[in-house]
Tab-separated table of N, CA and C in Angstrom:
chain	number	residue	atom	x	y	z
A	93	MET	N	-267.170	-89.276	130.300
A	93	MET	CA	-266.503	-90.030	129.520
A	93	MET	C	-267.262	-90.683	128.885
A	94	GLN	N	-267.244	-91.156	127.328
A	94	GLN	CA	-267.868	-91.583	126.220
A	94	GLN	C	-267.257	-92.749	126.322
A	95	ARG	N	-268.349	-93.935	126.181
A	95	ARG	CA	-267.848	-95.465	125.983
A	95	ARG	C	-269.269	-95.894	125.130
A	96	ALA	N	-268.248	-96.843	124.201
A	96	ALA	CA	-269.417	-97.409	123.217
A	96	ALA	C	-269.255	-98.670	123.153
A	97	ILE	N	-270.011	-99.687	122.660
A	97	ILE	CA	-269.924	-101.368	122.522
A	97	ILE	C	-270.708	-101.402	121.149
A	98	ILE	N	-269.148	-102.274	120.647
A	98	ILE	CA	-269.448	-102.547	119.877
A	98	ILE	C	-270.164	-103.789	119.340
A	99	TYR	N	-271.005	-104.532	118.639
A	99	TYR	CA	-271.339	-106.116	118.815
A	99	TYR	C	-271.624	-106.107	117.245
A	100	HIS	N	-270.649	-107.223	116.560
A	100	HIS	CA	-270.792	-107.522	115.655
A	100	HIS	C	-270.488	-109.417	115.215
A	101	HIS	N	-270.555	-109.838	114.090
A	101	HIS	CA	-270.532	-111.603	113.767
A	101	HIS	C	-269.159	-111.771	115.549
A	102	LEU	N	-269.136	-113.064	115.964
A	102	LEU	CA	-268.952	-113.737	117.063
A	102	LEU	C	-267.861	-114.660	116.853
A	103	GLY	N	-267.539	-114.687	115.173
A	103	GLY	CA	-266.865	-115.816	114.587
A	103	GLY	C	-265.405	-114.834	114.491
A	104	LEU	N	-264.512	-115.919	114.833
A	104	LEU	CA	-262.703	-115.251	114.846
A	104	LEU	C	-262.631	-114.496	113.938
A	105	GLY	N	-263.607	-115.296	112.426
A	105	GLY	CA	-262.801	-114.443	111.225
A	105	GLY	C	-263.326	-113.157	110.928
A	106	ASP	N	-264.590	-112.906	111.364
A	106	ASP	CA	-265.345	-112.010	111.824
A	106	ASP	C	-264.528	-111.336	112.880
A	107	GLN	N	-264.244	-111.373	113.704
A	107	GLN	CA	-263.155	-110.397	114.675
A	107	GLN	C	-261.882	-109.844	113.911
A	108	ILE	N	-261.305	-110.476	113.405
A	108	ILE	CA	-260.041	-110.328	112.619
A	108	ILE	C	-260.532	-109.202	111.249
A	109	THR	N	-261.786	-109.451	110.913
A	109	THR	CA	-262.180	-108.713	109.777
A	109	THR	C	-262.695	-107.287	110.276
A	110	CYS	N	-263.067	-107.179	111.517
A	110	CYS	CA	-263.383	-106.107	112.342
A	110	CYS	C	-262.898	-105.106	113.251
A	111	ALA	N	-261.731	-106.074	113.218
A	111	ALA	CA	-260.395	-105.047	114.328
A	111	ALA	C	-260.305	-103.715	114.089
A	112	SER	N	-260.173	-103.238	112.588
A	112	SER	CA	-259.560	-101.975	112.446
A	112	SER	C	-261.223	-100.960	112.669
A	113	ILE	N	-261.917	-101.345	112.494
A	113	ILE	CA	-263.214	-100.609	112.906
A	113	ILE	C	-263.074	-100.356	114.003
A	114	ILE	N	-263.131	-101.413	115.284
A	114	ILE	CA	-263.020	-101.201	116.537
A	114	ILE	C	-261.858	-100.268	117.314
A	115	HIS	N	-260.581	-100.047	116.481
A	115	HIS	CA	-259.878	-99.161	116.278
A	115	HIS	C	-259.777	-98.189	115.880
A	116	GLU	N	-260.924	-97.898	114.801
A	116	GLU	CA	-261.679	-96.664	114.372
A	116	GLU	C	-262.791	-95.713	115.720
A	117	TYR	N	-262.999	-96.493	115.721
A	117	TYR	CA	-264.098	-95.790	117.021
A	117	TYR	C	-263.743	-95.374	118.045
A	118	ALA	N	-262.129	-96.285	118.821
A	118	ALA	CA	-261.403	-95.880	119.962
A	118	ALA	C	-260.494	-94.815	119.607
A	119	LYS	N	-260.798	-94.126	118.177
A	119	LYS	CA	-260.223	-92.453	118.329
A	119	LYS	C	-261.001	-91.969	118.769
A	120	HIS	N	-262.539	-91.910	118.692
A	120	HIS	CA	-263.903	-91.310	118.760
A	120	HIS	C	-264.418	-91.427	120.118
A	121	TYR	N	-264.280	-92.676	120.955
A	121	TYR	CA	-264.573	-92.680	122.176
A	121	TYR	C	-263.535	-92.835	123.396
A	122	ASP	N	-263.960	-92.685	125.205
A	122	ASP	CA	-263.206	-92.949	125.602
A	122	ASP	C	-262.704	-94.177	126.008
A	123	VAL	N	-263.555	-95.236	125.912
A	123	VAL	CA	-263.644	-96.677	125.938
A	123	VAL	C	-264.241	-97.183	125.053
A	124	VAL	N	-264.046	-98.345	124.253
A	124	VAL	CA	-264.632	-99.445	123.384
A	124	VAL	C	-264.495	-100.536	123.783
A	125	ASP	N	-265.722	-101.083	124.032
A	125	ASP	CA	-265.987	-102.396	125.208
A	125	ASP	C	-266.383	-103.418	123.493
A	126	VAL	N	-265.657	-104.259	122.847
A	126	VAL	CA	-265.919	-105.237	121.790
A	126	VAL	C	-266.089	-106.767	122.660
A	127	VAL	N	-267.538	-107.379	122.214
A	127	VAL	CA	-267.465	-108.944	122.604
A	127	VAL	C	-267.288	-110.010	121.602
A	128	CYS	N	-267.075	-110.669	122.432
A	128	CYS	CA	-266.205	-111.926	121.844
A	128	CYS	C	-267.083	-113.076	122.088
A	129	LYS	N	-266.944	-114.359	121.949
A	129	LYS	CA	-267.100	-115.557	122.177
A	129	LYS	C	-266.015	-116.150	123.476
A	130	ASN	N	-266.294	-116.831	124.143
A	130	ASN	CA	-265.197	-117.322	125.373
A	130	ASN	C	-263.889	-117.443	124.942
A	131	ARG	N	-264.545	-118.615	123.999
A	131	ARG	CA	-263.106	-119.658	123.444
A	131	ARG	C	-262.084	-118.419	122.418
A	132	TYR	N	-262.518	-117.579	121.982
A	132	TYR	CA	-262.088	-116.731	121.220
A	132	TYR	C	-261.084	-115.916	122.284
A	133	TYR	N	-261.486	-115.756	123.341
A	133	TYR	CA	-260.930	-114.381	123.982
A	133	TYR	C	-259.226	-113.840	124.191
A	134	SER	N	-259.031	-115.534	124.386
A	134	SER	CA	-257.294	-114.565	124.277
A	134	SER	C	-256.861	-114.361	123.025
A	135	THR	N	-257.045	-114.880	121.713
A	135	THR	CA	-257.255	-114.592	120.769
A	135	THR	C	-257.286	-113.011	119.743
A	136	VAL	N	-258.563	-112.667	120.610
A	136	VAL	CA	-259.342	-111.459	120.341
A	136	VAL	C	-258.730	-110.405	121.103
A	137	LYS	N	-258.513	-110.520	122.553
A	137	LYS	CA	-257.242	-109.614	123.303
A	137	LYS	C	-255.744	-109.355	123.111
A	138	ASN	N	-255.513	-110.099	122.001
A	138	ASN	CA	-254.203	-109.504	121.390
A	138	ASN	C	-254.371	-109.250	119.529
A	139	LEU	N	-255.931	-108.717	119.352
A	139	LEU	CA	-255.982	-108.225	118.513
A	139	LEU	C	-255.779	-106.399	118.720
A	140	TYR	N	-255.928	-105.994	120.182
A	140	TYR	CA	-256.074	-104.868	120.635
A	140	TYR	C	-255.028	-104.522	121.462
A	141	ASN	N	-253.978	-103.731	120.809
A	141	ASN	CA	-252.829	-103.245	122.338
A	141	ASN	C	-252.945	-102.133	121.994
A	142	ASN	N	-254.268	-101.663	122.739
A	142	ASN	CA	-254.848	-99.956	122.697
A	142	ASN	C	-255.417	-99.894	124.348
A	143	SER	N	-255.327	-99.079	125.648
A	143	SER	CA	-256.060	-99.150	126.576
A	143	SER	C	-257.084	-98.479	126.861
A	144	LYS	N	-257.767	-98.160	125.370
A	144	LYS	CA	-259.341	-98.020	125.435
A	144	LYS	C	-260.183	-98.952	125.095
A	145	ILE	N	-259.575	-99.840	124.333
A	145	ILE	CA	-260.324	-101.163	124.269
A	145	ILE	C	-260.198	-102.136	124.931
A	146	SER	N	-261.440	-102.208	125.539
A	146	SER	CA	-261.874	-103.470	126.374
A	146	SER	C	-262.517	-104.595	125.540
A	147	VAL	N	-261.647	-106.061	125.911
A	147	VAL	CA	-262.842	-107.207	125.250
A	147	VAL	C	-263.278	-108.238	126.264
A	148	LEU	N	-264.743	-107.875	126.087
A	148	LEU	CA	-265.911	-109.019	127.173
A	148	LEU	C	-266.339	-110.056	126.127
A	149	SER	N	-266.403	-111.164	127.198
A	149	SER	CA	-266.132	-112.386	126.276
A	149	SER	C	-267.620	-112.867	126.970
A	150	PHE	N	-268.425	-113.944	125.841
A	150	PHE	CA	-269.588	-114.670	126.700
A	150	PHE	C	-269.976	-115.931	125.808
A	151	GLU	N	-270.035	-116.631	126.021
A	151	GLU	CA	-270.916	-117.990	125.595
A	151	GLU	C	-271.339	-117.671	124.491
A	152	ASP	N	-272.548	-116.763	123.618
A	152	ASP	CA	-272.960	-116.613	123.034
A	152	ASP	C	-273.872	-115.653	122.463
A	153	ASP	N	-274.349	-115.358	121.473
A	153	ASP	CA	-274.837	-114.034	121.414
A	153	ASP	C	-276.284	-113.837	122.153
A	154	PRO	N	-277.191	-114.822	122.463
A	154	PRO	CA	-278.076	-113.982	123.515
A	154	PRO	C	-277.611	-113.780	124.984
A	155	ASP	N	-276.586	-114.008	125.154
A	155	ASP	CA	-275.371	-113.739	126.500
A	155	ASP	C	-275.465	-112.685	125.690
A	156	VAL	N	-274.673	-111.725	125.035
A	156	VAL	CA	-274.547	-110.912	124.755
A	156	VAL	C	-275.612	-109.804	124.453
A	157	VAL	N	-276.548	-110.116	123.697
A	157	VAL	CA	-277.844	-109.581	124.263
A	157	VAL	C	-278.531	-108.749	125.187
A	158	ASN	N	-278.459	-109.888	126.312
A	158	ASN	CA	-278.705	-109.881	127.500
A	158	ASN	C	-277.363	-108.983	128.407
A	159	TYR	N	-276.518	-108.701	128.064
A	159	TYR	CA	-275.715	-107.957	128.641
A	159	TYR	C	-276.201	-106.520	128.230
A	160	ILE	N	-275.995	-106.496	126.899
A	160	ILE	CA	-276.352	-104.951	126.767
A	160	ILE	C	-277.728	-104.416	126.788
A	161	HIS	N	-278.776	-104.955	126.882
A	161	HIS	CA	-279.998	-104.631	127.381
A	161	HIS	C	-279.703	-104.433	129.193
A	162	THR	N	-279.472	-104.926	129.425
A	162	THR	CA	-278.905	-105.156	131.094
A	162	THR	C	-278.319	-103.977	131.613
A	163	ASN	N	-277.344	-103.202	130.331
A	163	ASN	CA	-275.981	-102.442	130.913
A	163	ASN	C	-276.246	-101.211	129.838
A	164	SER	N	-277.120	-100.818	129.520
A	164	SER	CA	-277.559	-100.042	128.063
A	164	SER	C	-277.195	-98.563	128.293
A	165	HIS	N	-277.665	-99.015	129.842
A	165	HIS	CA	-277.716	-97.380	130.667
A	165	HIS	C	-275.919	-96.480	130.391
A	166	LEU	N	-274.778	-97.670	130.450
A	166	LEU	CA	-273.370	-96.821	130.686
A	166	LEU	C	-273.125	-96.476	129.163
A	167	TYR	N	-273.696	-97.017	128.224
A	167	TYR	CA	-273.284	-96.670	126.888
A	167	TYR	C	-273.615	-95.612	126.014
A	168	ASP	N	-271.935	-94.840	125.419
A	168	ASP	CA	-273.196	-93.488	124.669
A	168	ASP	C	-273.608	-94.051	123.434
A	169	CYS	N	-272.857	-95.261	122.860
A	169	CYS	CA	-272.759	-95.628	121.557
A	169	CYS	C	-273.047	-96.738	121.638
A	170	ILE	N	-273.859	-97.798	121.175
A	170	ILE	CA	-274.399	-99.005	121.497
A	170	ILE	C	-274.342	-99.750	119.408
A	171	LYS	N	-273.340	-100.222	119.069
A	171	LYS	CA	-273.637	-100.389	117.509
A	171	LYS	C	-273.387	-101.951	117.789
A	172	GLN	N	-274.435	-102.687	116.676
A	172	GLN	CA	-274.437	-103.916	115.797
A	172	GLN	C	-274.120	-103.593	114.814
A	173	ILE	N	-273.460	-104.646	114.389
A	173	ILE	CA	-272.372	-104.220	112.927
A	173	ILE	C	-272.780	-105.564	112.389
A	174	THR	N	-273.303	-105.562	111.264
A	174	THR	CA	-273.485	-106.827	110.552
A	174	THR	C	-273.208	-106.767	108.731
A	175	CYS	N	-272.677	-108.070	108.536
A	175	CYS	CA	-272.355	-108.007	106.496
A	175	CYS	C	-273.713	-108.147	105.952
A	176	PHE	N	-274.786	-108.527	106.998
A	176	PHE	CA	-276.276	-108.840	105.986
A	176	PHE	C	-276.877	-107.257	105.455
A	177	GLY	N	-277.279	-107.387	104.387
A	177	GLY	CA	-278.317	-106.317	103.728
A	177	GLY	C	-276.761	-105.151	103.218
A	178	GLY	N	-277.027	-104.202	103.051
A	178	GLY	CA	-276.306	-103.335	102.519
A	178	GLY	C	-276.135	-103.453	100.649
A	179	PRO	N	-275.461	-102.349	100.241
A	179	PRO	CA	-275.407	-102.549	99.078
A	179	PRO	C	-274.759	-103.668	98.080
A	180	GLU	N	-275.480	-103.874	97.187
A	180	GLU	CA	-274.829	-106.019	96.591
A	180	GLU	C	-274.029	-105.538	95.931
A	181	HIS	N	-273.428	-104.775	95.407
A	181	HIS	CA	-272.027	-104.289	94.781
A	181	HIS	C	-270.666	-104.613	95.690
A	182	MET	N	-271.027	-104.707	97.193
A	182	MET	CA	-269.894	-104.796	97.899
A	182	MET	C	-269.904	-106.351	98.634
A	183	ASN	N	-268.173	-106.948	98.857
A	183	ASN	CA	-268.321	-107.885	99.532
A	183	ASN	C	-268.356	-107.875	100.816
A	184	PHE	N	-268.573	-109.245	101.457
A	184	PHE	CA	-268.839	-108.911	103.239
A	184	PHE	C	-267.903	-108.228	103.924
A	185	GLU	N	-266.862	-108.183	103.496
A	185	GLU	CA	-266.177	-107.282	104.563
A	185	GLU	C	-266.597	-105.755	104.391
A	186	GLN	N	-266.528	-105.375	102.755
A	186	GLN	CA	-267.338	-103.777	102.564
A	186	GLN	C	-268.287	-103.661	103.449
A	187	ARG	N	-269.411	-104.608	103.390
A	187	ARG	CA	-270.300	-104.356	104.337
A	187	ARG	C	-270.525	-104.024	105.634
A	188	PHE	N	-269.578	-104.652	106.466
A	188	PHE	CA	-268.983	-104.817	107.619
A	188	PHE	C	-268.747	-103.014	108.051
A	189	TYR	N	-268.092	-102.444	107.132
A	189	TYR	CA	-267.901	-101.420	107.188
A	189	TYR	C	-268.444	-100.053	107.219
A	190	HIS	N	-269.430	-100.850	105.800
A	190	HIS	CA	-270.461	-99.818	105.337
A	190	HIS	C	-271.554	-99.775	106.526
A	191	ALA	N	-271.634	-100.762	107.437
A	191	ALA	CA	-272.810	-100.401	108.270
A	191	ALA	C	-271.896	-99.798	109.519
A	192	ALA	N	-270.655	-100.048	109.460
A	192	ALA	CA	-270.242	-99.453	110.850
A	192	ALA	C	-269.923	-97.866	110.693
A	193	ASN	N	-269.885	-97.388	109.377
A	193	ASN	CA	-270.012	-96.022	108.842
A	193	ASN	C	-268.209	-95.913	109.134
A	194	VAL	N	-267.195	-96.544	108.546
A	194	VAL	CA	-266.288	-96.549	108.697
A	194	VAL	C	-265.375	-96.741	107.115
A	195	ALA	N	-264.544	-95.952	106.625
A	195	ALA	CA	-264.208	-95.910	105.553
A	195	ALA	C	-263.573	-97.442	105.150
A	196	PHE	N	-263.730	-98.181	104.196
A	196	PHE	CA	-262.996	-99.616	104.106
A	196	PHE	C	-261.731	-99.513	103.766
A	197	GLU	N	-261.061	-98.166	103.426
A	197	GLU	CA	-259.458	-98.198	103.310
A	197	GLU	C	-258.810	-98.012	105.100
A	198	LYS	N	-259.820	-97.670	105.828
A	198	LYS	CA	-259.635	-98.124	107.121
A	198	LYS	C	-258.665	-99.679	107.591
A	199	LYS	N	-259.426	-100.380	107.155
A	199	LYS	CA	-259.273	-101.788	107.380
A	199	LYS	C	-258.030	-102.046	107.201
A	200	TRP	N	-256.844	-101.411	106.316
A	200	TRP	CA	-255.519	-101.615	106.376
A	200	TRP	C	-254.840	-100.603	107.430
A	201	GLU	N	-255.300	-99.705	107.259
A	201	GLU	CA	-254.162	-98.399	108.039
A	201	GLU	C	-254.316	-98.950	109.367
A	202	ASN	N	-255.970	-99.070	109.791
A	202	ASN	CA	-255.848	-99.054	111.657
A	202	ASN	C	-255.399	-100.477	111.961
A	203	PHE	N	-255.415	-101.115	110.876
A	203	PHE	CA	-254.684	-103.138	111.814
A	203	PHE	C	-253.687	-103.188	111.871
A	204	ASN	N	-252.741	-103.367	113.119
A	204	ASN	CA	-251.931	-103.845	113.570
A	204	ASN	C	-252.017	-104.818	114.614
A	205	VAL	N	-251.198	-105.399	114.687
A	205	VAL	CA	-251.076	-107.149	115.731
A	205	VAL	C	-249.724	-106.565	116.128
A	206	ILE	N	-248.877	-107.026	117.219
A	206	ILE	CA	-248.211	-106.842	117.934
A	206	ILE	C	-247.453	-108.564	117.794
A	207	ARG	N	-246.546	-108.770	117.070
A	207	ARG	CA	-246.339	-110.247	117.297
A	207	ARG	C	-245.602	-111.046	118.237
A	208	ASN	N	-245.703	-111.691	118.444
A	208	ASN	CA	-244.969	-112.427	119.940
A	208	ASN	C	-244.372	-113.617	119.012
A	209	ILE	N	-243.190	-113.654	118.871
A	209	ILE	CA	-242.260	-114.283	118.035
A	209	ILE	C	-241.814	-115.796	118.735
A	210	GLU	N	-241.962	-116.062	120.306
A	210	GLU	CA	-242.090	-117.076	120.559
A	210	GLU	C	-243.221	-117.896	120.912
A	211	HIS	N	-244.015	-117.385	120.451
A	211	HIS	CA	-245.942	-118.070	120.324
A	211	HIS	C	-245.830	-119.217	119.029
A	212	GLU	N	-245.151	-117.989	118.207
A	212	GLU	CA	-245.353	-118.012	116.956
A	212	GLU	C	-244.428	-119.460	116.353
A	213	LEU	N	-243.386	-119.462	116.739
A	213	LEU	CA	-242.297	-121.037	116.930
A	213	LEU	C	-243.270	-121.974	117.541
A	214	GLN	N	-243.329	-121.624	119.075
A	214	GLN	CA	-243.968	-122.864	119.350
A	214	GLN	C	-245.150	-123.499	118.866
A	215	LEU	N	-246.134	-122.752	117.864
A	215	LEU	CA	-246.986	-122.946	117.132
A	215	LEU	C	-246.272	-124.038	115.943
A	216	MET	N	-245.854	-123.356	115.030
A	216	MET	CA	-244.833	-123.748	113.493
A	216	MET	C	-244.069	-125.634	114.390
A	217	SER	N	-243.738	-125.176	115.723
A	217	SER	CA	-242.923	-126.517	116.028
A	217	SER	C	-244.059	-127.821	116.081
A	218	LYS	N	-245.275	-127.117	116.450
A	218	LYS	CA	-246.295	-128.363	117.022
A	218	LYS	C	-246.956	-128.309	115.176
A	219	PHE	N	-247.189	-127.715	114.236
A	219	PHE	CA	-247.375	-127.897	112.892
A	219	PHE	C	-246.139	-129.510	112.200
A	220	THR	N	-244.965	-129.114	112.605
A	220	THR	CA	-243.966	-129.850	111.979
A	220	THR	C	-244.091	-131.358	112.789
A	221	GLU	N	-244.299	-131.139	114.002
A	221	GLU	CA	-244.803	-132.557	114.655
A	221	GLU	C	-245.680	-133.545	114.320
A	222	ILE	N	-246.567	-132.425	114.070
A	222	ILE	CA	-248.199	-133.429	112.974
A	222	ILE	C	-247.905	-133.924	111.821
A	223	PHE	N	-247.265	-132.823	110.913
A	223	PHE	CA	-247.087	-133.567	109.413
A	223	PHE	C	-245.295	-133.966	109.351
A	224	ASP	N	-244.578	-133.956	110.356
A	224	ASP	CA	-243.173	-134.774	109.893
A	224	ASP	C	-242.514	-134.611	108.613
A	225	LYS	N	-243.159	-133.692	108.049
A	225	LYS	CA	-242.530	-132.852	106.743
A	225	LYS	C	-242.703	-131.693	106.549
A	226	PRO	N	-241.926	-130.855	105.432
A	226	PRO	CA	-241.864	-129.752	105.257
A	226	PRO	C	-243.732	-129.649	104.504
A	227	TYR	N	-244.308	-128.369	105.124
A	227	TYR	CA	-245.629	-128.062	104.579
A	227	TYR	C	-245.775	-126.544	104.540
A	228	LYS	N	-246.826	-126.157	103.674
A	228	LYS	CA	-247.114	-124.643	103.119
A	228	LYS	C	-248.748	-124.484	104.140
A	229	PHE	N	-249.182	-123.325	104.511
A	229	PHE	CA	-250.030	-122.791	105.171
A	229	PHE	C	-250.672	-121.996	104.031
A	230	VAL	N	-251.703	-122.391	103.375
A	230	VAL	CA	-252.550	-121.865	102.765
A	230	VAL	C	-253.830	-120.842	103.011
A	231	HIS	N	-254.400	-119.816	102.966
A	231	HIS	CA	-255.770	-119.046	103.269
A	231	HIS	C	-256.203	-118.842	102.019
A	232	HIS	N	-256.880	-119.317	101.785
A	232	HIS	CA	-258.533	-118.943	100.450
A	232	HIS	C	-259.210	-118.166	101.133
A	233	ASP	N	-259.052	-116.922	100.200
A	233	ASP	CA	-259.671	-115.811	100.371
A	233	ASP	C	-260.753	-115.872	98.856
A	234	PRO	N	-261.738	-116.077	98.571
A	234	PRO	CA	-262.808	-116.154	97.562
A	234	PRO	C	-262.501	-114.492	96.931
A	235	TYR	N	-262.081	-113.497	97.409
A	235	TYR	CA	-262.271	-111.899	97.223
A	235	TYR	C	-261.644	-111.391	96.336
């Protein structure tokens, strides 16, 4: 059984950016472990509807490094992915994919989130209570 662990930046945005990388690795390994911070576990878990992908949660980076060091014998592939370095003409997302050796086009091809309409409506209701008037949700992407 081929097993990989993927360790990238632990921020929630980075988790979303790298989700397609994880799905791509799952095509080549029997088991892929992805790491996240404890506080993001349920959200990150929802990014993966694939029995080959397991989410391991940790308090912070030193805990991840310790886990990998202690358990390296369990893995055929240990991949640390960063957006630092890489070709200067690439934006940070492209650098993640470059570092993972995954084609950037896979970002869209591999990304799939199963919607939970009930949860979405609950969240929308909370915003309605907070703002008490119509609102717009805007996400700014400088790229």
